[in-house]
mmCIF file of C-alpha atoms in Angstrom:
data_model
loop_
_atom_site.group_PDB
_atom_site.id
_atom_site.type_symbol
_atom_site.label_atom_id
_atom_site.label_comp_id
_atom_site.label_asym_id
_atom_site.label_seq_id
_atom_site.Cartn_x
_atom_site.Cartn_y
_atom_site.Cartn_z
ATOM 1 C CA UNK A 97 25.630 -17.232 16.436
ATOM 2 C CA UNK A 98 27.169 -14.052 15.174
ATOM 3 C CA UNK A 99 26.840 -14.759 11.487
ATOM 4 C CA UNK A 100 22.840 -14.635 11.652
ATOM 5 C CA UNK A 101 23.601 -11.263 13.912
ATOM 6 C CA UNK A 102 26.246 -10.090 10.549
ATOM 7 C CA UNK A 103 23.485 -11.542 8.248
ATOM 8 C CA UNK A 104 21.045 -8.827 10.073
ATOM 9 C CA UNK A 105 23.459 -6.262 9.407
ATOM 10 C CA UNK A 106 24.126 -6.871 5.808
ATOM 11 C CA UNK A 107 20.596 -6.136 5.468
ATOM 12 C CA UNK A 108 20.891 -2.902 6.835
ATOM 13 C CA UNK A 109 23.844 -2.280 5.172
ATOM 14 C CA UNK A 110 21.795 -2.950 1.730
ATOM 15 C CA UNK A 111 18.824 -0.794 2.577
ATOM 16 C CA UNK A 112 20.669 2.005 4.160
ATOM 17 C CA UNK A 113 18.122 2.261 6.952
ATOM 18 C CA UNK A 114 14.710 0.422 7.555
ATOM 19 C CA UNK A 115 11.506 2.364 8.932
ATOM 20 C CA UNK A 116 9.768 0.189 11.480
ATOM 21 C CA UNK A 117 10.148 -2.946 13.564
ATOM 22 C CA UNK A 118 7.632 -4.628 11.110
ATOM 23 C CA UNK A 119 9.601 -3.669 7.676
ATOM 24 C CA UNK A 120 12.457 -5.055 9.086
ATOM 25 C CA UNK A 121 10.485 -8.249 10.320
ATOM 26 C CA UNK A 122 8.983 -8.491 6.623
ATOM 27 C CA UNK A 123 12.231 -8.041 4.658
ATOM 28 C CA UNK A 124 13.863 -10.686 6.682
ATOM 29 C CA UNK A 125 11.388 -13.015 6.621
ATOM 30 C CA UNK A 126 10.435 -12.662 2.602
ATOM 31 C CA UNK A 127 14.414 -13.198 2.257
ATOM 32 C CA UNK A 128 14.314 -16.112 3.950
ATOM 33 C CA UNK A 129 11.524 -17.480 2.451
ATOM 34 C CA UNK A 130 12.959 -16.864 -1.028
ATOM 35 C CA UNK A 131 15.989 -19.396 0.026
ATOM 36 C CA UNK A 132 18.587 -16.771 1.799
ATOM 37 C CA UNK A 133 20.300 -18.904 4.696
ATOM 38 C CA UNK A 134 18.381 -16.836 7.810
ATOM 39 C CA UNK A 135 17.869 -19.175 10.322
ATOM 40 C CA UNK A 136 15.592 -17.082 12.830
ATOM 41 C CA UNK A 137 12.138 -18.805 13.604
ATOM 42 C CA UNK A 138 8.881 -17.789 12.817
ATOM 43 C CA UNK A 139 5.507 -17.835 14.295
ATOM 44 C CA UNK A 140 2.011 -15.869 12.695
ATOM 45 C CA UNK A 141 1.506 -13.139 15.453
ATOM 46 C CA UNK A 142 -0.930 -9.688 14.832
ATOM 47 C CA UNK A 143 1.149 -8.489 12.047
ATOM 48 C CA UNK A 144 1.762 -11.293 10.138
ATOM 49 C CA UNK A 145 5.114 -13.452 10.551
ATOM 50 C CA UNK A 146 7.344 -12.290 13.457
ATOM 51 C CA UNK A 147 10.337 -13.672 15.217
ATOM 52 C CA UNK A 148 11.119 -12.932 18.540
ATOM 53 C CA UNK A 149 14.563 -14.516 17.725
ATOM 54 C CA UNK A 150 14.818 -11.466 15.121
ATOM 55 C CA UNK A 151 13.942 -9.030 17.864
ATOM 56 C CA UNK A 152 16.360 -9.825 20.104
ATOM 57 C CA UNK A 153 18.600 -10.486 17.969
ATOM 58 C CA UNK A 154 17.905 -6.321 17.162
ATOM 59 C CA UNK A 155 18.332 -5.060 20.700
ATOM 60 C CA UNK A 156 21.386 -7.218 21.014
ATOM 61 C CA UNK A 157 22.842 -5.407 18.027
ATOM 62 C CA UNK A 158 21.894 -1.981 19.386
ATOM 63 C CA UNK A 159 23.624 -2.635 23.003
ATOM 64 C CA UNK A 160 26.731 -3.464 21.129
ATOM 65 C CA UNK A 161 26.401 -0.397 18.714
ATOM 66 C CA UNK A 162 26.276 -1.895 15.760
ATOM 67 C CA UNK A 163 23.196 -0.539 14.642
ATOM 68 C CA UNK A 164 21.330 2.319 15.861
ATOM 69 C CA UNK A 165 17.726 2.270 16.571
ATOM 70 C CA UNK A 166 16.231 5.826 16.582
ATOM 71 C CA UNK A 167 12.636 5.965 18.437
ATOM 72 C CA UNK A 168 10.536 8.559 16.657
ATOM 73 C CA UNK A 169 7.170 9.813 17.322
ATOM 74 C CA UNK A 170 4.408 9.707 14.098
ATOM 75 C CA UNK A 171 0.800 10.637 15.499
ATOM 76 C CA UNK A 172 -0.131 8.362 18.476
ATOM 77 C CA UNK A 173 2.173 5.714 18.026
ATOM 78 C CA UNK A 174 5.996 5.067 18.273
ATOM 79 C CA UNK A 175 7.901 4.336 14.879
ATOM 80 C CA UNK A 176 11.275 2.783 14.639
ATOM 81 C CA UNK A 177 14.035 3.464 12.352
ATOM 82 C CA UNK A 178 17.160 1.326 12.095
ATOM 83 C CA UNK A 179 20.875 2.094 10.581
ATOM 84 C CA UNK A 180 24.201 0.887 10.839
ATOM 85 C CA UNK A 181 26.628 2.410 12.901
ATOM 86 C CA UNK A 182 30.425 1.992 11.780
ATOM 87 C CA UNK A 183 31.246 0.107 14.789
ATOM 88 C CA UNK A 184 28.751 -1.846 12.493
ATOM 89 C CA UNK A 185 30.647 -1.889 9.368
ATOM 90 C CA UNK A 186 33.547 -2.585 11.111
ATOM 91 C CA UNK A 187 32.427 -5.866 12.872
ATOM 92 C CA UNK A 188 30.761 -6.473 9.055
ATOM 93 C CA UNK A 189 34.392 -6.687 7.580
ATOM 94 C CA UNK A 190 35.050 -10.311 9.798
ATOM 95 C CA UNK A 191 32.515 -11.650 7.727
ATOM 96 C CA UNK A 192 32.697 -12.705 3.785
ATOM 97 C CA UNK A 193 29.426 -13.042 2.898
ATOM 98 C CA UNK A 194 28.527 -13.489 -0.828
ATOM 99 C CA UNK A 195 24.810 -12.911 -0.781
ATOM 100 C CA UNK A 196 23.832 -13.044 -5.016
ATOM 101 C CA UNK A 197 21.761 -10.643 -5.680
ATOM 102 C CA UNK A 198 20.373 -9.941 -1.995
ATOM 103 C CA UNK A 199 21.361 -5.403 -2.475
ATOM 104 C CA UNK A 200 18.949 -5.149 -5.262
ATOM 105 C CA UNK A 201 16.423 -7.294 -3.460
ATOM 106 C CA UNK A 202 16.806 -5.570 -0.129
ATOM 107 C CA UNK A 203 16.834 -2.048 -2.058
ATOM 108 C CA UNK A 204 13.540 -2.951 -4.017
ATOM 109 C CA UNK A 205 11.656 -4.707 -0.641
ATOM 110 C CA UNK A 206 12.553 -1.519 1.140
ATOM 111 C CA UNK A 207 10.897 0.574 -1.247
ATOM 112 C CA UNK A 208 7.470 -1.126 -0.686
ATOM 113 C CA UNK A 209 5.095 0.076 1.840
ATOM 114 C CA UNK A 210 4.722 -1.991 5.482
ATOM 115 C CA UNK A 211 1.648 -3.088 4.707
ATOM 116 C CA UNK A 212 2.180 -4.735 0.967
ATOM 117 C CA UNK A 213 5.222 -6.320 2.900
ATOM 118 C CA UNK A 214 2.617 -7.375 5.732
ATOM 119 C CA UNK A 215 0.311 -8.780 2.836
ATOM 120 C CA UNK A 216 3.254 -10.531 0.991
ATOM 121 C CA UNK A 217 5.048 -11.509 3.980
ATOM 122 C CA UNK A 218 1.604 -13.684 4.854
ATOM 123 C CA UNK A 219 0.720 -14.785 1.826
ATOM 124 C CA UNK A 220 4.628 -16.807 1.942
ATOM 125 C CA UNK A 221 3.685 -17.609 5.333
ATOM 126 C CA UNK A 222 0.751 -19.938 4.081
ATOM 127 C CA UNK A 223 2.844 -20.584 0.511
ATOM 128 C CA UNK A 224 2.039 -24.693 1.306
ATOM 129 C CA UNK A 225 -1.937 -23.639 0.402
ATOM 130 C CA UNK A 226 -3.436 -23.165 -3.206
ATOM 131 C CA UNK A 227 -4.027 -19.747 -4.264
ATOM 132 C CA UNK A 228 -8.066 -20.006 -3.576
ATOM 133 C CA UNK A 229 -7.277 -21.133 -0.133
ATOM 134 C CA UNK A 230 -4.358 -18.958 0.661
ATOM 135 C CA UNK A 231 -7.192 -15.991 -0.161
ATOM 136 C CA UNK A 232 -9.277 -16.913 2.093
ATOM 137 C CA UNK A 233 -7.268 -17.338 5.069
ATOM 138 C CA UNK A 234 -5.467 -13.384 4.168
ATOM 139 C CA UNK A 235 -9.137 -12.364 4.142
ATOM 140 C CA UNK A 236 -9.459 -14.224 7.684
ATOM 141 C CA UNK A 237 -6.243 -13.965 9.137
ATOM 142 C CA UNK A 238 -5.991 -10.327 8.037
ATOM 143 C CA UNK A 239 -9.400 -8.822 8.105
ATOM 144 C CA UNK A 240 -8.275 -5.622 9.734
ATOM 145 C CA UNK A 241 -6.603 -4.711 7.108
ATOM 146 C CA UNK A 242 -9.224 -4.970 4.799
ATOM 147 C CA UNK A 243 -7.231 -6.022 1.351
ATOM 148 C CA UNK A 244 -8.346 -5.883 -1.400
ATOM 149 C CA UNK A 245 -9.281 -8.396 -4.215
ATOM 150 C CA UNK A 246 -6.298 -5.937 -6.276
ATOM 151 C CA UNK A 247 -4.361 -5.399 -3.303
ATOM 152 C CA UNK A 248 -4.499 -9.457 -3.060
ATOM 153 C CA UNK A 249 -3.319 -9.725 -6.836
ATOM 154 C CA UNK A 250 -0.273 -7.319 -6.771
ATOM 155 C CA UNK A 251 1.391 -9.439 -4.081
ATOM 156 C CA UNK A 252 0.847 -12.660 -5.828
ATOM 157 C CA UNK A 253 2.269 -10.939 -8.687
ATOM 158 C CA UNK A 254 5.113 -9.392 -6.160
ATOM 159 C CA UNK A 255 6.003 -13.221 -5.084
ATOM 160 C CA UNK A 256 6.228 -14.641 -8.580
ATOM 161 C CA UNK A 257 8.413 -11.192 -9.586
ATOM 162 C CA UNK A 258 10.655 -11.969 -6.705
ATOM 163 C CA UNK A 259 11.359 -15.728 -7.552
ATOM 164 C CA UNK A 260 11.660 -14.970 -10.695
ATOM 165 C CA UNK A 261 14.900 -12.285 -9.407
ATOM 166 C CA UNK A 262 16.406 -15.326 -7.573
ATOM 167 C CA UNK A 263 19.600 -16.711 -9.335
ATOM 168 C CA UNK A 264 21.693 -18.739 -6.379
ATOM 169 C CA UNK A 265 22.271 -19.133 -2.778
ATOM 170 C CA UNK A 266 24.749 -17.729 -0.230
ATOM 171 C CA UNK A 267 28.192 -18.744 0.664
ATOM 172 C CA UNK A 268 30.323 -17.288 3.332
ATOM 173 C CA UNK A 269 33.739 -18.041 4.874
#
């Protein structure tokens, strides 16, 4: 139980700090889908994938203070931003993770915007569907959001970039 609770942390620990409940919810779940050993479920919700184990999973790590979850203001909505704490880092040091490659992947999906993660994150989501199809359901699933055909392109292009980055799997003691 508290590895996938360290594995959340190491993710924080790579990006330094994540803006927003749904970049964190992306990140995680585009790691996972590119093979990294997260084991929190997903269902398709308003924003694309999202686990409510992840969330908890979150708040849990914020009681214990070993991240800190700041609550910020932006316009009419509320906009979370997440660090580690070194209570964090500390409880991080009981765990040997060896997570190839994973810091330059974490570093590189943090620098993308929430919504190409949104886009990407769904287009993995339905990865079992040909690319035609997969279209079609973003533009139905994801309407709102109005994406583009170019928009739509770039994060094919994204997924194939990212698998292409992939070299091995994790192993921890």
């Amino acid at each position: 139980m508290l590895d996938e609770h360290a594995k959340v942390l190491t993710v924080l620990q790579y990006a330094g700090e994540i803006i927003g409940r749904k970049k964190l919810q992306k990140i995680v779940f585009i790691l996972k889908k590119l093979g990294y050993p997260f084991r929190e479920k997903y269902g398709f919700h308003f924003f694309g994938p999202y686990s409510e184990e992840l969330t908890l999973q979150t708040e849990e790590l914020d009681n214990l203070g070993f991240l800190k979850e700041t609550k910020e203001k932006q316009g009419g909505y509320h906009q979370y931003r997440y660090e580690l704490t070194p209570s964090g880092e500390t409880f991080l040091q009981n765990f040997k993770f060896s997570f190839s490659g994973l810091d330059e992947l974490v570093t590189h999906l943090n620098q993308q915007p929430s919504r190409f993660l949104e886009l990407v994150s769904t287009a993995l989501y339905f990865e079992q569907l040909d690319e035609s199809e997969k279209r079609e359901k973003i533009k139905t699933v994801k309407a709102k959001q109005n994406y583009t055909e170019d928009e739509i392109d770039q994060a094919f292009a994204f997924i194939r970039d990212l698998k292409k980055r992939l070299v091995s799997k994790t192993t921890y003691s």
